[in-house]
Short mmCIF file of C-alpha atoms in Angstrom, two decimals:
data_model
loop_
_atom_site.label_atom_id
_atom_site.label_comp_id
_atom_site.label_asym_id
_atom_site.label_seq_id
_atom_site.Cartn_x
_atom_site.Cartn_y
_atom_site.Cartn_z
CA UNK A 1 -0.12 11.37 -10.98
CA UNK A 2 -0.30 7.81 -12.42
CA UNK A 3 -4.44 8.62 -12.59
CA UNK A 4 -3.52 12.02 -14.33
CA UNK A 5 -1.66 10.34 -16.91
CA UNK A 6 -3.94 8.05 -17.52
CA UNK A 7 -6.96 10.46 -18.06
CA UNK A 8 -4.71 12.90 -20.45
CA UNK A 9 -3.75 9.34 -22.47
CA UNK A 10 -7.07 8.29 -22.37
CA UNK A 11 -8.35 11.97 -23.80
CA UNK A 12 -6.06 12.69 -26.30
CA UNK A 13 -7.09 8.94 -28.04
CA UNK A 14 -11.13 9.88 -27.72
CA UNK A 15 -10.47 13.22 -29.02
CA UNK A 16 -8.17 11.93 -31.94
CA UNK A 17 -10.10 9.19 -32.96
CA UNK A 18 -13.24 11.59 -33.48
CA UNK A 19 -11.80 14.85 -34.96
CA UNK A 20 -11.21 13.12 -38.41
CA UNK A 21 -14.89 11.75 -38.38
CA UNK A 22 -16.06 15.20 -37.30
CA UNK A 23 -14.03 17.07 -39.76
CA UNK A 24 -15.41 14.85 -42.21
CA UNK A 25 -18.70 15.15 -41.28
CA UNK A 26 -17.89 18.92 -41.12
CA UNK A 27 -16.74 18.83 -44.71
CA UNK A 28 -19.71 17.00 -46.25
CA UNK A 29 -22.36 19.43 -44.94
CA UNK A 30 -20.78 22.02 -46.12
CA UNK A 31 -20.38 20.48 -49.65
CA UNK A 32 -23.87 19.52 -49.56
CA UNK A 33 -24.99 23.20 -48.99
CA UNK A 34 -22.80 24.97 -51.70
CA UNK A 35 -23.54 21.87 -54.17
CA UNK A 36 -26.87 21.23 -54.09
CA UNK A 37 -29.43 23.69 -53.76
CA UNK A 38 -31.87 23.28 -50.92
CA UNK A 39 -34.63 23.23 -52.74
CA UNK A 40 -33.98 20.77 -55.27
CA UNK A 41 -33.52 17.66 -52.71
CA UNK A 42 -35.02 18.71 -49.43
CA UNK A 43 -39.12 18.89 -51.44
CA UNK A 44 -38.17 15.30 -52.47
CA UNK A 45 -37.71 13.97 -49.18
CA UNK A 46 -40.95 12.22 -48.12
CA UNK A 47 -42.63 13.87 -45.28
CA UNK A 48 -44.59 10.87 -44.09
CA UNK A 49 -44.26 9.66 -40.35
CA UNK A 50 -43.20 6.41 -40.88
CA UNK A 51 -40.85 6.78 -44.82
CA UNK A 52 -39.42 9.55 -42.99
CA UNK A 53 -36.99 8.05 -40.59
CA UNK A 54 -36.78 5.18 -42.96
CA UNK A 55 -35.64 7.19 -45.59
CA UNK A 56 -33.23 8.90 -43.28
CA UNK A 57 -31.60 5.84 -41.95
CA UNK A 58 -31.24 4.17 -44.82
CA UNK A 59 -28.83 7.36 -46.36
CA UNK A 60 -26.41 6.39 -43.45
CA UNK A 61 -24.99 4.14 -45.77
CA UNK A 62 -23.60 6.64 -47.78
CA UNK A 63 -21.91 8.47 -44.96
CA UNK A 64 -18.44 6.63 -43.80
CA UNK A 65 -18.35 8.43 -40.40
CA UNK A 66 -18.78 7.67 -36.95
CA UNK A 67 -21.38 9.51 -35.04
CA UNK A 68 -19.58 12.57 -34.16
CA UNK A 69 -19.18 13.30 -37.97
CA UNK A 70 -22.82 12.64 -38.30
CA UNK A 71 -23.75 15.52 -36.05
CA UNK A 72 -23.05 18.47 -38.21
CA UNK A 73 -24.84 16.50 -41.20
CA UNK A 74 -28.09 15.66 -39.26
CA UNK A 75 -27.85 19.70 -38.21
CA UNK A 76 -27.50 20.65 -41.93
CA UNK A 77 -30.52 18.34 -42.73
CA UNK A 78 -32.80 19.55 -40.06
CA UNK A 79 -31.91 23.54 -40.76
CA UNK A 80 -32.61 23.28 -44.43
CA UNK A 81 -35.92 22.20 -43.82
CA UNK A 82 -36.00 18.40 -44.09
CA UNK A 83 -38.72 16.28 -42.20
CA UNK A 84 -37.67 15.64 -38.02
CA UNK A 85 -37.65 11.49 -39.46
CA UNK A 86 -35.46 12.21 -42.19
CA UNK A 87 -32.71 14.05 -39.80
CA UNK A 88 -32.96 12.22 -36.87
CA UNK A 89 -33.37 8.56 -38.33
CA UNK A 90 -29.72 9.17 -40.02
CA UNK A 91 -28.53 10.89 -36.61
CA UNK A 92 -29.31 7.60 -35.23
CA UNK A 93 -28.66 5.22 -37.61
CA UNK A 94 -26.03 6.08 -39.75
CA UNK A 95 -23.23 5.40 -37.25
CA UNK A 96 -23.88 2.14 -37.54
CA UNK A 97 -25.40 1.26 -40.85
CA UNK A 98 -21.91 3.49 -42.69
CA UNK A 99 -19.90 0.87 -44.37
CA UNK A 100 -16.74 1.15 -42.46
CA UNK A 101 -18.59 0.18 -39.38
CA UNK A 102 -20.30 -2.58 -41.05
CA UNK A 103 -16.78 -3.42 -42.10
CA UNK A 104 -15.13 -3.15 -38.82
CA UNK A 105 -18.11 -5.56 -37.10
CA UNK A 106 -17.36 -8.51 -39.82
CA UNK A 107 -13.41 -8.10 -39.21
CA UNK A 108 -13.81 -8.00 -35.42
CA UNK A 109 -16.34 -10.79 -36.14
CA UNK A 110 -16.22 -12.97 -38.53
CA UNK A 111 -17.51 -16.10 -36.83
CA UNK A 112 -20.37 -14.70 -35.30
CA UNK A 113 -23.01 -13.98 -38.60
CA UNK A 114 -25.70 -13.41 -36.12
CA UNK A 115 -23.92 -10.10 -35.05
CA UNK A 116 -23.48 -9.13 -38.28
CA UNK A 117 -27.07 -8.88 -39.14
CA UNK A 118 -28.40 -8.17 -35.29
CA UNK A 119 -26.35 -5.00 -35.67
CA UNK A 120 -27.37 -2.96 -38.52
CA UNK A 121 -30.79 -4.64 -38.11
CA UNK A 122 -31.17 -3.24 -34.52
CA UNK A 123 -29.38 -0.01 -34.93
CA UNK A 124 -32.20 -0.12 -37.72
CA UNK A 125 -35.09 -0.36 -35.48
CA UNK A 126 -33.97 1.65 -32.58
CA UNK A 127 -33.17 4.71 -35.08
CA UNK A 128 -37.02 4.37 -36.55
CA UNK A 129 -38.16 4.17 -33.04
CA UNK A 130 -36.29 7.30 -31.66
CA UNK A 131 -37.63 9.23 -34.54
CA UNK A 132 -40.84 8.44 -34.32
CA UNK A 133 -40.77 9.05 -30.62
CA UNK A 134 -39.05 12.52 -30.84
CA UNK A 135 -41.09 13.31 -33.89
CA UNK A 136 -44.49 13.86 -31.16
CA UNK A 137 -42.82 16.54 -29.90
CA UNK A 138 -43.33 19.75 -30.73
CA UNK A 139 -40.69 21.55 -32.86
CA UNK A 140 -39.89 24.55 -30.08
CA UNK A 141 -39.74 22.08 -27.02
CA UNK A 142 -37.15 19.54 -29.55
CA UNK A 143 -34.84 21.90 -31.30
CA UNK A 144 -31.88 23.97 -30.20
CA UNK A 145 -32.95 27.18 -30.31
CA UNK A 146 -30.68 28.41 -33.12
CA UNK A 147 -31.53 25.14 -35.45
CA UNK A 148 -35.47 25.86 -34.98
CA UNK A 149 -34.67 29.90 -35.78
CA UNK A 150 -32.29 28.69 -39.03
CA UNK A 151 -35.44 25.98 -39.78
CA UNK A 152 -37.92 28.03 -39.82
CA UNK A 153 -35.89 30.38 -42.38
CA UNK A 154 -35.67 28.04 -44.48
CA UNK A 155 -39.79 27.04 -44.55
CA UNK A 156 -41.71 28.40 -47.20
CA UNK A 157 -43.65 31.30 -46.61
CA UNK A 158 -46.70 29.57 -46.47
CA UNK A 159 -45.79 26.95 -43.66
CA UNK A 160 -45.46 29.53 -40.88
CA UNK A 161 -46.98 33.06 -40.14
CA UNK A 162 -45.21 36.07 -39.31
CA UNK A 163 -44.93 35.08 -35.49
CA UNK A 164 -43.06 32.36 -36.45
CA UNK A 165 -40.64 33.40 -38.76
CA UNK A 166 -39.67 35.84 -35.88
CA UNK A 167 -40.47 38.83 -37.13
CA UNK A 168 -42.36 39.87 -33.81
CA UNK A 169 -45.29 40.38 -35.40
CA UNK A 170 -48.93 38.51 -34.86
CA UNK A 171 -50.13 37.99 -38.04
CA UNK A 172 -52.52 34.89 -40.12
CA UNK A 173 -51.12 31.86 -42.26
CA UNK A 174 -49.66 33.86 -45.07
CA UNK A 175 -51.25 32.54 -48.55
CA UNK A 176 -49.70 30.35 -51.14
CA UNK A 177 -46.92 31.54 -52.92
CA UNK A 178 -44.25 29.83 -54.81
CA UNK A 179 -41.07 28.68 -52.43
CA UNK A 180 -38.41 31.52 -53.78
CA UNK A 181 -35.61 29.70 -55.56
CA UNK A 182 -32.59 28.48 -53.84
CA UNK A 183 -29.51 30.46 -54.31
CA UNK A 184 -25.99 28.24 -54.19
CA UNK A 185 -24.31 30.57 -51.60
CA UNK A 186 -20.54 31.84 -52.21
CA UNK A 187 -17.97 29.30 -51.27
CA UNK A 188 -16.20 32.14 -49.05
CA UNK A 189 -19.85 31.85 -47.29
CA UNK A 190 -19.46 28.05 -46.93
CA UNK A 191 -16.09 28.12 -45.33
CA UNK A 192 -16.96 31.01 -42.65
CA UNK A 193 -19.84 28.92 -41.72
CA UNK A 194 -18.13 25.07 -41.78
CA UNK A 195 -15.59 27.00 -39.93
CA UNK A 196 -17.43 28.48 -36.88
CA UNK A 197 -19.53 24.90 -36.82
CA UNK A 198 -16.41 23.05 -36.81
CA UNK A 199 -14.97 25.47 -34.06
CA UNK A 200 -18.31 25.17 -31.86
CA UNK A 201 -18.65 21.27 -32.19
CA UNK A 202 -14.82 20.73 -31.32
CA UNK A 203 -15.28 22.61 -28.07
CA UNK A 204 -18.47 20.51 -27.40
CA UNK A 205 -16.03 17.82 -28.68
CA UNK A 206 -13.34 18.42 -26.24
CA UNK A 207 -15.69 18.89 -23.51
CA UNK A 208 -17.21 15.38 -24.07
CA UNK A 209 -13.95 13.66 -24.15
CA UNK A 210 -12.78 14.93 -20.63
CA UNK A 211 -15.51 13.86 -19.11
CA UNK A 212 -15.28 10.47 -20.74
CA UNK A 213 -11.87 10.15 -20.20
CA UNK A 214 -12.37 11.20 -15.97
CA UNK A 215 -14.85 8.73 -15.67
CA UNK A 216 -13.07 5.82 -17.39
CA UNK A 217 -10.05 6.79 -15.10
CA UNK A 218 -11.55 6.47 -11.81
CA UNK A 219 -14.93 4.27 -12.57
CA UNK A 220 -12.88 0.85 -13.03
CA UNK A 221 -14.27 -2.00 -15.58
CA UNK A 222 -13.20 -4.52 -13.90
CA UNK A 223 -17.03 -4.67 -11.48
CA UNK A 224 -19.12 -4.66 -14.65
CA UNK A 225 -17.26 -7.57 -16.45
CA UNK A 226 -17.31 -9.35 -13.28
CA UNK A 227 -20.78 -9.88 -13.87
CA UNK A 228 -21.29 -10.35 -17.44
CA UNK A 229 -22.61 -14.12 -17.08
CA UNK A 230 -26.25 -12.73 -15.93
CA UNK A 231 -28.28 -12.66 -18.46
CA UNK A 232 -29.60 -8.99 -17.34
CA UNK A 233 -26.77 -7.83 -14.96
CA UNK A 234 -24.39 -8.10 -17.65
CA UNK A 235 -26.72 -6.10 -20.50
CA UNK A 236 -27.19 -3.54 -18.02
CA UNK A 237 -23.51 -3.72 -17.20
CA UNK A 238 -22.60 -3.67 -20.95
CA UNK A 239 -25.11 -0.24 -21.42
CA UNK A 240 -23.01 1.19 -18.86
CA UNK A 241 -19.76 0.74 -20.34
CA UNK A 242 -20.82 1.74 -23.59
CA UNK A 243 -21.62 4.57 -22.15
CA UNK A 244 -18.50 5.12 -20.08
CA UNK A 245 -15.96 4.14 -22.58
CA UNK A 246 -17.72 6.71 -25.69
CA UNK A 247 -15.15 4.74 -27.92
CA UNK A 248 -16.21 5.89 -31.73
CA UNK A 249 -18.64 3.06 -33.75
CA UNK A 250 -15.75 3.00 -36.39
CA UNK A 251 -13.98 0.76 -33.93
CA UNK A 252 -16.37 0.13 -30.87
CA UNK A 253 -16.43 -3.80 -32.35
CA UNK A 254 -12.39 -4.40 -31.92
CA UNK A 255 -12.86 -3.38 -28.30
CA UNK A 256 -15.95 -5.55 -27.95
CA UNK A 257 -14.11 -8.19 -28.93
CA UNK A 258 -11.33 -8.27 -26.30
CA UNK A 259 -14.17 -9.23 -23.70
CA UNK A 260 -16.96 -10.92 -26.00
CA UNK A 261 -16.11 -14.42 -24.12
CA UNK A 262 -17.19 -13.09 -21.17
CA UNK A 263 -20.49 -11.51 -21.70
CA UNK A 264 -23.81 -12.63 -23.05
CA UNK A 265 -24.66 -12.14 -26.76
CA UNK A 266 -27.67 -9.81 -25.68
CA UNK A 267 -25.02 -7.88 -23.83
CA UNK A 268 -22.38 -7.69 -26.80
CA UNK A 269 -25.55 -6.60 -28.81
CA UNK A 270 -25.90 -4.07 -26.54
CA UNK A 271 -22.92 -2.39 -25.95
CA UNK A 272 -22.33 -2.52 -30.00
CA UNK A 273 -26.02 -0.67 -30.42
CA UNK A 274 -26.15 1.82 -27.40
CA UNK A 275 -22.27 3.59 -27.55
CA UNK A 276 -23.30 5.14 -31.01
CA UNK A 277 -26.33 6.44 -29.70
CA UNK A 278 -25.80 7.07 -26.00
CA UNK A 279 -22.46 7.87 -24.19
CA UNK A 280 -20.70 10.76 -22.52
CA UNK A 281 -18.87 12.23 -25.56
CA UNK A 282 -22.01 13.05 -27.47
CA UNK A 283 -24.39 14.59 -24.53
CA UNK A 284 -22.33 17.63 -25.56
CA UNK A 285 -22.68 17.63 -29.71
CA UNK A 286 -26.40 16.71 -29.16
CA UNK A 287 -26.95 19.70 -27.37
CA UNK A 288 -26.64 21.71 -31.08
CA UNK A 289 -29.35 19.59 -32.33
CA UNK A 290 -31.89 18.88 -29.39
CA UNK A 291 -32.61 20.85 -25.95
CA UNK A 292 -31.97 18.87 -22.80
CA UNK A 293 -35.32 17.54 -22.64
CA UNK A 294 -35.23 16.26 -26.09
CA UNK A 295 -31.59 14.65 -24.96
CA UNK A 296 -32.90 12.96 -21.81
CA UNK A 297 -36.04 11.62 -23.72
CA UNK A 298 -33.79 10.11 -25.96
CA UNK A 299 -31.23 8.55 -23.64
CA UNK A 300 -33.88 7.33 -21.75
CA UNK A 301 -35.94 5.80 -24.95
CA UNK A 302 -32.39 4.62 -26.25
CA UNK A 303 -31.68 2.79 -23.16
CA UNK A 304 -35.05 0.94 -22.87
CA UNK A 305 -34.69 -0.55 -26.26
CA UNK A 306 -31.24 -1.65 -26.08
CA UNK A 307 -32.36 -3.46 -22.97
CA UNK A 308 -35.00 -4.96 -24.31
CA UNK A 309 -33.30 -6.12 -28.04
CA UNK A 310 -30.20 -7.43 -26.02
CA UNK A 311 -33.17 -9.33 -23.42
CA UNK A 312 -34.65 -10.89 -27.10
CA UNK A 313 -31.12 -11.83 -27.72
CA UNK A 314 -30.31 -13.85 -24.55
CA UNK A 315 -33.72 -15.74 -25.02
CA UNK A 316 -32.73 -16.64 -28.42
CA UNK A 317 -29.37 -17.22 -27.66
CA UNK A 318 -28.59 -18.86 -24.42
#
């Protein structure tokens, strides 16, 4: 019973720390959609491989959520047509380049500048590198299957034939024609929509946090801190309880700091740069983004970087 207890505790904190950030998050892409026609800032967005992602992480700052709040705004980018960079490099990047988390890593920090650059800096260059990774794949084999069908709606008629569009019907490139003008939908529209996403994310939501919460419960910390003096044991250790933990980036740095003396820097680095990308609480939001191949692909990339920015650390470092 005393493990029960400490699972439901452990749940109802995950799942209250995040619902804020993913109403938020919720709230904005809804805004976005009735506010600004489609049209008038996704053909601004630069389409090129590399300003793409860059473009896209650098908006994070303008977003004060954690990553579960950036989920439904990445989806809102990526369905009204912006480039695969643009929406993933702020999936990626934004929950740790937002100014409350840059806030949060100076307060838990203050006497440690070199975290306060490493972090944004890597979360930086692991977001470009996951975009430009995912961005070789092909559209149908990285998209949820209802994204791709709303993204392709949203191309203009000259980007796709009439296969594509879903129309069932073989048919050539259409020709050029102008994009049809985007209409600012009815704000009854806007709620009924915001309201089913929020509905469908929570349960994805909920789902992640009970998960995160049994595993916490019954996977004890105590064996990865144990080893957090090895300069790759403990980064690897570090990954895992990132991972484990799913704590939102908002506050991820006050719980790094209650065992920062007894790690490596690489492995502070790395905890602090893989839990916003990586953990058990978002393998369930990402799957209304990116089909399970797309998800491992990106754990897996995600996890290999980390490694090797917290192994650049330790050299520097220790």
């Amino acid at each position: 019973m005393d493990k029960l207890a400490t699972a439901w505790a452990i749940f109802q904190g995950l799942l209250l720390e995040a619902i804020p950030f993913l109403l938020l998050g919720v709230v904005i892409a809804g805004l976005a959609r009735w506010l600004v026609p489609q049209s008038a800032w996704v053909s601004r967005l630069p389409s090129n491989p590399v300003l793409a992602p860059i473009t896209g992480a650098l908006m994070g700052f303008a977003l004060p959520a954690c990553e579960c709040g950036n989920v439904p705004v990445a989806r809102r980018l990526l369905a009204s047509g912006a480039p695969l960079g643009t929406g993933f490099g702020f999936l990626f990047a934004a929950p740790v380049l937002n100014p409350i988390v840059l806030a949060s890593t100076w307060a838990a920090f203050p006497n440690q500048p070199w975290l306060l650059i490493a972090r944004p800096v890597g979360a930086f260059l692991l977001a470009i590198l996951l975009s430009l990774l995912l961005a070789q794949l092909p559209e149908s084999q990285l998209l949820e299957t209802a994204l791709l069908s709303e993204r392709r709606l949203s191309q203009p008629l000259r980007n796709l034939d009439l296969l594509q569009r879903g129309s069932g019907l073989i048919g050539a490139p259409l020709p050029a024609t102008a994009a049809p003008r985007a209409q600012r939908p009815s704000p009854r529209d806007v709620l009924d929509q915001s309201s089913r996403e929020f509905l469908d994310l929570l349960a994805l939501l909920v789902l992640g946090c009970v998960i995160a919460a049994a595993v916490q419960t019954w996977l004890p910390r105590s064996w990865l801190l144990e080893i957090g003096g090895a300069p790759t044991a403990s980064i690897l250790a570090l990954m895992v309880l990132a991972v484990v933990v799913s704590v939102c980036s908002s506050v991820d740095a006050f719980l790094a700091l209650g065992f920062a003396a007894q790690v490596t820097p690489g492995a502070l680095l790395a905890f602090l740069l893989l839990g916003p990308v990586v953990d058990l609480k978002l393998a369930g939001l990402f799957t209304v983004l990116m089909r399970p191949r797309a998800i491992a692909i990106t754990a897996v990339a995600a996890s290999l970087g980390v490694l090797l920015i917290g192994q650049w650390v330790n050299l520097w470092q220790l």
